Amino acid sequence: MAETPKTNDFHDAGSLDDDVHAAQGEAAQLTTRILELREAYYEKSAAIASDEEYDALMHRLEELERLFPELQSQDSPTQTVGGRAQSLFDPVQHTERMLSLDNVFSIEEFEAWAAKVERDAGRPVHYLCELKIDGLAINLRYENGVLVTAATRGDGVVGEDVTENIALVPGIPKRLSGSGHPPLVEVRGEVFFPVASFRELNAEQAAAGERVFANPRNAASGSLRQKAEKKNADQLRIMHARLGRLRMLVHGIGAWERPPVDAQSEVYELLATWGLPTSTHYRVNSAAADAAEFIAYFGEHRGSVEHEIDGIVIKIDELALHAELGATSRAPRWAIAYKYPPEQVNTKLLDIIVGVGRTGRATPYAVMEPVRVAGSVVRQATLHNQDVVKAKGVLLGDVVVLRKAGDVIPEILGPVVELRDGTEREFVMPEFCPECGTPLRAMKEGDIDLRCPNAKNCPAQVRGRVEHAGSRGALDVEALGEVAAAALTQPLEPAEPPLHTEAGLFTLRVEDLFPVTVIVRDAETGLPKLGENGEPKTDTPFRRKRKKTGKDADPAFDPEAAVFTGDEDSVPSKNALELLANLELAKTKPLWRIIVALSIRHVGPVAARALAGHFGSLDAIRAASREELAEVDGVGGIIADAVLAWFDIDWHQDIVAEWARAGVQFATPDHPGPGAAAAAGGVLAGLTVVATGSLEGFTREGAQEAIIAAGGKSASSVSKNTDFVAAGPGAGSKLAKAEQLGVRVLDADGFRILLAAGPAGLPEFD
């Protein structure tokens, strides 16, 4: 972006007409860019520039319009709000305009605003301070306590009708509880992904070989603004699952004739009694200095909150002053947003290295001089693909601006062009896989990402699949983590790895593990971790030094005889012995876990449970037609195609054969056969049960497996189709939703009765 002129760039020379002409040109450029950014942000759920760049553009345009009032029009970005309603959704006109907020960026600016408010009010005021949620603004319209519409902000006058999707967001009541509801009230708030849910979502995206979301705000916006009728069954299931992870917090009101309270804080208390989700992170202060302390506190503790925040909103608590102080065309005068700058630092881009993941995707990663940002030292950051590298305009050797997106994910914003000295050079995406030398290519027409097609033998892909097999969602082999997976597939020593593919996983012997030395790699990027000296870290995860003296003296290990002798310097480590023991136990794990461990595209725990529960064996799954697979609840056409495609590959068949010879159990004992589980009945046949919280005697997965074993459907969210909710401590929103819908709630003891005897065994309600 070109350097923004300063105020005194005008009136220094030439005529006033020249100044006006220059200002007109700059204002036009600023307006074009601001509208482009608004369209991307509000209508496409994509942030193509930082908040800082957008705010700087807006401030510059406001300054020009102050200097040259004739430039300001009614449709100027300084006089309008947000974007516009997409044609994809029905338009909804807000009864009262949804305004934006003006921003301040320093305590001095906030204090100046507060002084003006107090001067205009002519009396003491109270400041309500609350967290500024980085989410999607939503307006809920209730008529006589019933939710009629939910709409996005849009242009502040007309938004998009997202009522159908909002109904799937937990915690938003369709009917208000309590009493005294007005004939009409508009309630405003933010829809967002909690930070933990966003991390889980991105982990699932990455595990499935899909693109991760840049930040929670974009993920929330993109998830909410989808049309169900444009989805197939699989896409609809994914859409509903994402909506079920969203949350909303209410932070204001729109249309409401004569609220029966006098303060904004009292509004929140009243809305909470009506069952609306309100934040607990707010405080009423009697002085601007106290509000400044609140701002400073959360500036230092942003990571302590369950959702993303990008600042603090300060409102005058007295409702009567809202009308007195009024609003501009786009923002109220009784509220202001204090924007925190995301922590940004400069560092040098040393190199861009391409890593290859489990699905073969080749991803460029920036390697930088180590620098501390947002509380941790960062030296690597993903650049996603070659197009992103070009779009960011970075060159090898550049000084770059680095931040942690959402204070979590390291992100390069771009180069500091002014610091270039001519030694920088362009990054060129390699033509061949850096791990196995196979030519990289797009796997389908129009695909931006390049992948290594050597899925069977590419060491990086084998390493990723082996680590996936040991993950918590698959075989849950604790000793088979990132270091162990790399040691088995890409050791520094010996020259021949213990595993060329995952087919040999269950026939590993202790002598296969004993000589291994491995370079320690980053779990996300697959790139070597570096020590303080800048050299790759190494590890010998499967051996340790032998204790030669004392009562705890170890025998030595003789690889040739595969026995402990007494004349060697090292012995197998605890990790080596645990790995082999855990793999032996994993052979008889539930069938669904074995299926997940096979790394079939799109088949995660949910689909694997559905397939295992319906068919009972891998042979039956393999013999099923596409139609038979797709008809299974929780599977559908896309997953059916992926399963069939997986079994069509000969080396995949070799994995199954090798695992079977090693004793892996590919069938559920006593399963009645394909499709017969429901027909055979189980005490929970035809029932949907949700297990949530800490149920005594059950792990989360154990509770889900018990429901399925009893013939029921284990669901992850509560709906009108839920028959029972088993809830322990920490149940949270699912318990609240069950109580709201009138779904019967059971404790751990009641859950055991339900599993053993079905609904008939439960005592009647009191």
Coordinates of N, CA, C and O in Angstrom, one line a residue, residues 610-723:
A610 N -20.0 -45.6 12.9 CA -21.2 -46.0 12.2 C -21.0 -47.2 11.3 O -21.8 -48.1 11.3
L611 N -19.9 -47.3 10.6 CA -19.6 -48.4 9.8 C -19.4 -49.7 10.6 O -19.9 -50.7 10.3
A612 N -18.6 -49.6 11.7 CA -18.4 -50.7 12.5 C -19.7 -51.2 13.2 O -19.9 -52.4 13.3
G613 N -20.5 -50.3 13.7 CA -21.7 -50.7 14.3 C -22.7 -51.4 13.3 O -23.4 -52.3 13.7
H614 N -22.7 -50.9 12.1 CA -23.7 -51.5 11.1 C -23.2 -52.8 10.5 O -24.0 -53.8 10.5
F615 N -21.9 -52.9 10.1 CA -21.4 -54.0 9.4 C -20.8 -55.1 10.3 O -20.9 -56.3 10.0
G616 N -20.1 -54.6 11.4 CA -19.6 -55.6 12.3 C -18.2 -56.2 12.0 O -17.6 -56.7 12.8
S617 N -17.8 -56.0 10.7 CA -16.5 -56.5 10.4 C -15.9 -55.8 9.2 O -16.7 -55.2 8.4
L618 N -14.6 -55.8 9.0 CA -14.0 -55.1 7.9 C -14.3 -55.9 6.6 O -14.5 -55.2 5.5
D619 N -14.4 -57.2 6.7 CA -14.8 -57.9 5.5 C -16.2 -57.5 5.0 O -16.4 -57.4 3.7
A620 N -17.1 -57.3 5.9 CA -18.5 -57.0 5.5 C -18.5 -55.6 4.9 O -19.2 -55.3 3.9
I621 N -17.7 -54.7 5.4 CA -17.6 -53.3 4.9 C -17.0 -53.4 3.5 O -17.5 -52.7 2.5
R622 N -16.0 -54.2 3.3 CA -15.3 -54.3 2.0 C -16.2 -54.9 1.0 O -16.1 -54.6 -0.2
A623 N -17.1 -55.8 1.4 CA -18.0 -56.4 0.4 C -19.2 -55.6 0.1 O -20.0 -55.9 -0.8
A624 N -19.5 -54.5 0.8 CA -20.7 -53.8 0.6 C -20.6 -52.9 -0.6 O -19.5 -52.5 -1.1
S625 N -21.8 -52.7 -1.2 CA -21.9 -51.8 -2.4 C -21.9 -50.3 -1.9 O -22.0 -50.0 -0.7
R626 N -21.7 -49.4 -2.9 CA -21.8 -48.0 -2.6 C -23.1 -47.7 -1.9 O -23.1 -46.9 -0.9
E627 N -24.2 -48.2 -2.4 CA -25.5 -47.9 -1.9 C -25.6 -48.4 -0.5 O -26.2 -47.7 0.4
E628 N -25.1 -49.6 -0.2 CA -25.2 -50.1 1.2 C -24.4 -49.3 2.1 O -24.8 -49.1 3.3
L629 N -23.2 -48.8 1.7 CA -22.4 -48.0 2.6 C -23.0 -46.6 2.8 O -23.1 -46.2 3.9
A630 N -23.5 -46.0 1.7 CA -24.1 -44.7 1.8 C -25.3 -44.6 2.7 O -25.7 -43.6 3.2
E631 N -26.1 -45.7 2.7 CA -27.3 -45.7 3.5 C -27.1 -45.7 5.0 O -28.1 -45.5 5.8
V632 N -25.9 -46.1 5.4 CA -25.7 -46.1 6.9 C -25.7 -44.7 7.5 O -25.1 -43.8 6.9
D633 N -26.5 -44.6 8.5 CA -26.6 -43.3 9.2 C -25.2 -42.8 9.6 O -24.5 -43.4 10.4
G634 N -24.9 -41.6 9.2 CA -23.6 -41.0 9.5 C -22.5 -41.3 8.5 O -21.3 -40.9 8.7
V635 N -22.8 -41.9 7.4 CA -21.8 -42.2 6.3 C -22.1 -41.3 5.1 O -21.5 -40.3 4.9
G636 N -23.0 -41.7 4.2 CA -23.3 -40.9 3.1 C -22.4 -41.2 1.9 O -21.5 -42.0 2.0
G637 N -22.7 -40.5 0.8 CA -22.1 -40.8 -0.5 C -20.6 -40.5 -0.6 O -19.8 -41.3 -1.1
I638 N -20.1 -39.4 0.0 CA -18.7 -39.0 -0.1 C -17.9 -40.0 0.6 O -16.8 -40.5 0.1
I639 N -18.3 -40.4 1.8 CA -17.5 -41.3 2.6 C -17.6 -42.7 2.0 O -16.6 -43.4 1.9
A640 N -18.7 -43.1 1.4 CA -18.8 -44.4 0.7 C -17.9 -44.5 -0.4 O -17.2 -45.5 -0.6
D641 N -17.8 -43.4 -1.2 CA -16.8 -43.4 -2.3 C -15.4 -43.5 -1.8 O -14.6 -44.2 -2.4
A642 N -15.1 -42.8 -0.7 CA -13.7 -42.9 -0.2 C -13.4 -44.3 0.3 O -12.2 -44.7 0.1
V643 N -14.3 -44.9 0.9 CA -14.1 -46.3 1.4 C -13.8 -47.2 0.2 O -12.8 -48.0 0.2
L644 N -14.6 -47.2 -0.8 CA -14.4 -48.0 -1.9 C -13.1 -47.8 -2.6 O -12.4 -48.7 -3.1
A645 N -12.8 -46.5 -2.8 CA -11.5 -46.1 -3.4 C -10.3 -46.6 -2.6 O -9.3 -47.0 -3.2
W646 N -10.4 -46.6 -1.3 CA -9.3 -47.0 -0.5 C -9.0 -48.5 -0.7 O -7.9 -48.9 -0.9
F647 N -10.1 -49.3 -0.7 CA -9.9 -50.8 -0.9 C -9.5 -51.2 -2.3 O -9.0 -52.3 -2.5
D648 N -9.6 -50.3 -3.3 CA -9.2 -50.6 -4.6 C -7.7 -50.5 -4.8 O -7.2 -51.0 -5.8
I649 N -7.0 -50.0 -3.8 CA -5.5 -49.8 -4.0 C -4.8 -51.1 -3.4 O -5.1 -51.4 -2.2
D650 N -4.0 -51.7 -4.2 CA -3.4 -53.0 -3.8 C -2.6 -52.9 -2.5 O -2.6 -53.8 -1.6
W651 N -1.8 -51.8 -2.3 CA -1.0 -51.7 -1.1 C -1.8 -51.5 0.2 O -1.4 -51.8 1.3
H652 N -3.0 -50.9 0.0 CA -3.9 -50.8 1.1 C -4.4 -52.2 1.5 O -4.5 -52.5 2.7
Q653 N -4.6 -53.0 0.5 CA -5.0 -54.4 0.8 C -3.9 -55.2 1.5 O -4.2 -56.0 2.4
D654 N -2.7 -54.8 1.2 CA -1.5 -55.5 1.8 C -1.5 -55.1 3.3 O -1.1 -55.9 4.2
I655 N -1.8 -53.8 3.6 CA -1.8 -53.4 5.0 C -2.8 -54.3 5.8 O -2.5 -54.8 6.9
V656 N -4.0 -54.4 5.3 CA -5.1 -55.2 6.0 C -4.6 -56.6 6.2 O -4.7 -57.2 7.2
A657 N -4.0 -57.2 5.1 CA -3.5 -58.6 5.2 C -2.4 -58.7 6.2 O -2.4 -59.7 7.0
E658 N -1.4 -57.8 6.2 CA -0.3 -57.9 7.2 C -0.9 -57.7 8.6 O -0.4 -58.4 9.5
W659 N -1.7 -56.8 8.8 CA -2.3 -56.6 10.2 C -3.1 -57.8 10.6 O -3.0 -58.2 11.8
A660 N -3.8 -58.4 9.7 CA -4.6 -59.6 10.1 C -3.7 -60.7 10.5 O -3.9 -61.5 11.4
R661 N -2.6 -60.9 9.7 CA -1.6 -62.0 10.0 C -1.0 -61.8 11.4 O -0.6 -62.7 12.1
A662 N -0.8 -60.5 11.7 CA -0.2 -60.1 13.0 C -1.2 -60.3 14.2 O -0.8 -60.2 15.3
G663 N -2.5 -60.6 13.9 CA -3.4 -60.8 14.9 C -4.4 -59.6 15.2 O -5.1 -59.7 16.2
V664 N -4.4 -58.6 14.3 CA -5.3 -57.5 14.5 C -6.8 -58.0 14.3 O -7.1 -58.7 13.3
Q665 N -7.6 -57.6 15.2 CA -9.0 -58.1 15.2 C -9.9 -57.2 14.3 O -10.1 -56.0 14.7
F666 N -10.3 -57.7 13.2 CA -11.1 -56.9 12.2 C -12.5 -57.1 12.3 O -13.3 -56.9 11.3
A667 N -13.0 -57.7 13.4 CA -14.4 -58.0 13.5 C -14.9 -57.8 14.9 O -14.1 -58.0 15.9
T668 N -16.1 -57.3 15.1 CA -16.6 -57.2 16.5 C -17.2 -58.5 17.0 O -18.0 -59.1 16.3
P669 N -16.7 -59.0 18.1 CA -17.2 -60.3 18.6 C -18.7 -60.3 18.8 O -19.2 -59.4 19.3
D670 N -19.3 -61.4 18.3 CA -20.7 -61.6 18.5 C -21.6 -60.6 17.8 O -22.8 -60.5 18.1
H671 N -21.0 -59.9 16.8 CA -21.9 -59.0 16.1 C -22.8 -59.8 15.2 O -22.4 -60.7 14.5
P672 N -24.1 -59.4 15.1 CA -25.0 -60.3 14.3 C -24.9 -60.1 12.8 O -25.6 -60.9 12.1
G673 N -24.1 -59.2 12.3 CA -24.0 -59.1 10.9 C -24.5 -57.8 10.3 O -25.1 -57.0 11.0
P674 N -24.2 -57.5 9.0 CA -24.5 -56.2 8.4 C -26.0 -55.9 8.6 O -26.9 -56.6 8.3
G675 N -26.2 -54.7 9.2 CA -27.6 -54.2 9.3 C -28.4 -54.9 10.4 O -29.5 -54.5 10.6
A676 N -27.8 -55.9 11.0 CA -28.7 -56.6 12.0 C -28.6 -56.1 13.4 O -29.4 -56.5 14.2
A677 N -27.7 -55.2 13.7 CA -27.6 -54.7 15.0 C -28.9 -54.1 15.5 O -29.4 -54.4 16.6
A678 N -29.4 -53.2 14.7 CA -30.6 -52.5 15.1 C -31.8 -53.4 15.1 O -32.7 -53.4 16.0
A679 N -31.8 -54.3 14.1 CA -32.9 -55.3 14.0 C -32.9 -56.2 15.2 O -33.9 -56.7 15.7
A680 N -31.7 -56.6 15.6 CA -31.5 -57.5 16.8 C -31.9 -56.8 18.1 O -32.2 -57.5 19.1
G681 N -32.0 -55.6 18.0 CA -32.5 -54.8 19.1 C -31.5 -54.4 20.1 O -30.7 -54.5 20.2
G682 N -31.1 -54.4 21.0 CA -30.3 -53.7 21.9 C -31.3 -52.9 22.7 O -32.3 -52.5 22.1
V683 N -31.1 -52.7 23.9 CA -32.1 -52.0 24.8 C -32.3 -50.6 24.4 O -33.3 -49.9 24.7
L684 N -31.3 -50.0 23.6 CA -31.4 -48.6 23.2 C -31.7 -48.5 21.7 O -31.6 -47.4 21.1
A685 N -32.2 -49.6 21.0 CA -32.5 -49.5 19.6 C -33.5 -48.4 19.3 O -34.5 -48.3 19.9
G686 N -33.1 -47.6 18.3 CA -34.0 -46.5 17.9 C -33.9 -45.3 18.8 O -34.7 -44.3 18.5
L687 N -33.1 -45.3 19.8 CA -33.0 -44.1 20.7 C -31.7 -43.3 20.5 O -30.7 -43.9 20.2
T688 N -31.8 -42.0 20.7 CA -30.6 -41.2 20.6 C -30.2 -40.7 22.0 O -31.1 -40.1 22.7
V689 N -29.0 -40.9 22.4 CA -28.5 -40.5 23.7 C -27.3 -39.6 23.6 O -26.4 -39.9 22.8
V690 N -27.2 -38.6 24.4 CA -26.1 -37.7 24.4 C -25.4 -37.8 25.8 O -26.1 -37.7 26.8
A691 N -24.1 -38.1 25.8 CA -23.3 -38.2 27.1 C -22.5 -37.0 27.2 O -21.7 -36.7 26.2
T692 N -22.5 -36.3 28.3 CA -21.8 -35.1 28.5 C -21.3 -34.9 29.9 O -21.9 -35.5 30.8
G693 N -20.2 -34.2 30.1 CA -19.7 -34.0 31.4 C -18.9 -35.2 31.9 O -18.6 -36.1 31.1
S694 N -18.5 -35.2 33.1 CA -17.7 -36.3 33.7 C -18.6 -37.3 34.4 O -19.1 -37.1 35.5
L695 N -18.9 -38.4 33.6 CA -19.8 -39.4 34.2 C -18.9 -40.4 34.9 O -18.1 -41.1 34.3
E696 N -19.2 -40.6 36.2 CA -18.4 -41.5 37.0 C -18.4 -42.9 36.4 O -19.4 -43.5 36.1
G697 N -17.2 -43.5 36.2 CA -17.1 -44.8 35.7 C -17.0 -44.9 34.2 O -16.8 -46.0 33.6
F698 N -17.0 -43.7 33.5 CA -17.0 -43.7 32.1 C -16.0 -42.7 31.6 O -16.0 -41.5 32.1
T699 N -15.2 -43.0 30.6 CA -14.5 -42.0 29.8 C -15.5 -41.4 28.8 O -16.6 -42.0 28.6
R700 N -15.2 -40.3 28.2 CA -16.1 -39.8 27.2 C -16.3 -40.8 26.1 O -17.5 -41.1 25.7
E701 N -15.2 -41.4 25.6 CA -15.4 -42.4 24.5 C -16.0 -43.6 25.0 O -16.8 -44.3 24.3
G702 N -15.7 -44.0 26.2 CA -16.4 -45.2 26.8 C -17.9 -45.1 26.9 O -18.6 -46.0 26.6
A703 N -18.3 -43.9 27.2 CA -19.8 -43.7 27.3 C -20.4 -43.8 25.9 O -21.5 -44.4 25.7
Q704 N -19.7 -43.2 24.9 CA -20.3 -43.3 23.6 C -20.3 -44.7 23.1 O -21.3 -45.1 22.4
E705 N -19.2 -45.5 23.3 CA -19.2 -46.8 22.9 C -20.3 -47.7 23.6 O -20.9 -48.6 23.0
A706 N -20.5 -47.4 24.9 CA -21.6 -48.1 25.6 C -22.9 -47.9 25.0 O -23.8 -48.8 24.9
I707 N -23.2 -46.7 24.6 CA -24.5 -46.3 23.9 C -24.7 -47.1 22.6 O -25.7 -47.7 22.4
I708 N -23.6 -47.1 21.8 CA -23.7 -47.8 20.5 C -23.8 -49.3 20.8 O -24.5 -50.0 20.1
A709 N -23.0 -49.9 21.8 CA -23.1 -51.3 22.0 C -24.5 -51.7 22.5 O -24.9 -52.9 22.2
A710 N -25.2 -50.8 23.1 CA -26.6 -51.1 23.5 C -27.6 -50.9 22.4 O -28.8 -50.9 22.7
G711 N -27.1 -50.6 21.2 CA -28.0 -50.4 20.1 C -28.5 -49.0 19.8 O -29.3 -48.8 18.9
G712 N -28.0 -48.0 20.6 CA -28.5 -46.7 20.4 C -27.6 -45.9 19.6 O -26.5 -46.3 19.1
K713 N -28.0 -44.6 19.3 CA -27.2 -43.7 18.6 C -26.6 -42.7 19.6 O -27.3 -42.1 20.3
S714 N -25.3 -42.6 19.5 CA -24.6 -41.6 20.4 C -24.4 -40.3 19.6 O -23.7 -40.3 18.6
A715 N -25.1 -39.3 20.1 CA -25.1 -38.0 19.4 C -24.1 -37.0 20.2 O -23.9 -37.2 21.4
S716 N -23.6 -36.0 19.5 CA -22.7 -35.1 20.1 C -23.4 -33.8 20.5 O -22.8 -33.0 21.2
S717 N -24.6 -33.6 20.0 CA -25.4 -32.3 20.4 C -26.8 -32.7 20.8 O -27.4 -33.7 20.3
V718 N -27.4 -31.8 21.6 CA -28.8 -32.1 22.0 C -29.7 -31.3 21.1 O -29.6 -30.2 20.7
S719 N -30.8 -32.1 20.7 CA -31.8 -31.5 19.8 C -33.2 -32.1 20.2 O -33.3 -32.9 21.2
K720 N -34.2 -31.7 19.5 CA -35.5 -32.2 19.8 C -35.6 -33.7 19.5 O -36.6 -34.3 20.0
N721 N -34.7 -34.2 18.8 CA -34.7 -35.7 18.5 C -33.9 -36.5 19.5 O -33.8 -37.7 19.4
T722 N -33.3 -35.8 20.5 CA -32.6 -36.5 21.6 C -33.6 -37.1 22.6 O -34.5 -36.5 23.0
D723 N -33.4 -38.4 22.9 CA -34.3 -39.1 23.9 C -33.8 -39.0 25.3 O -34.6 -38.8 26.2

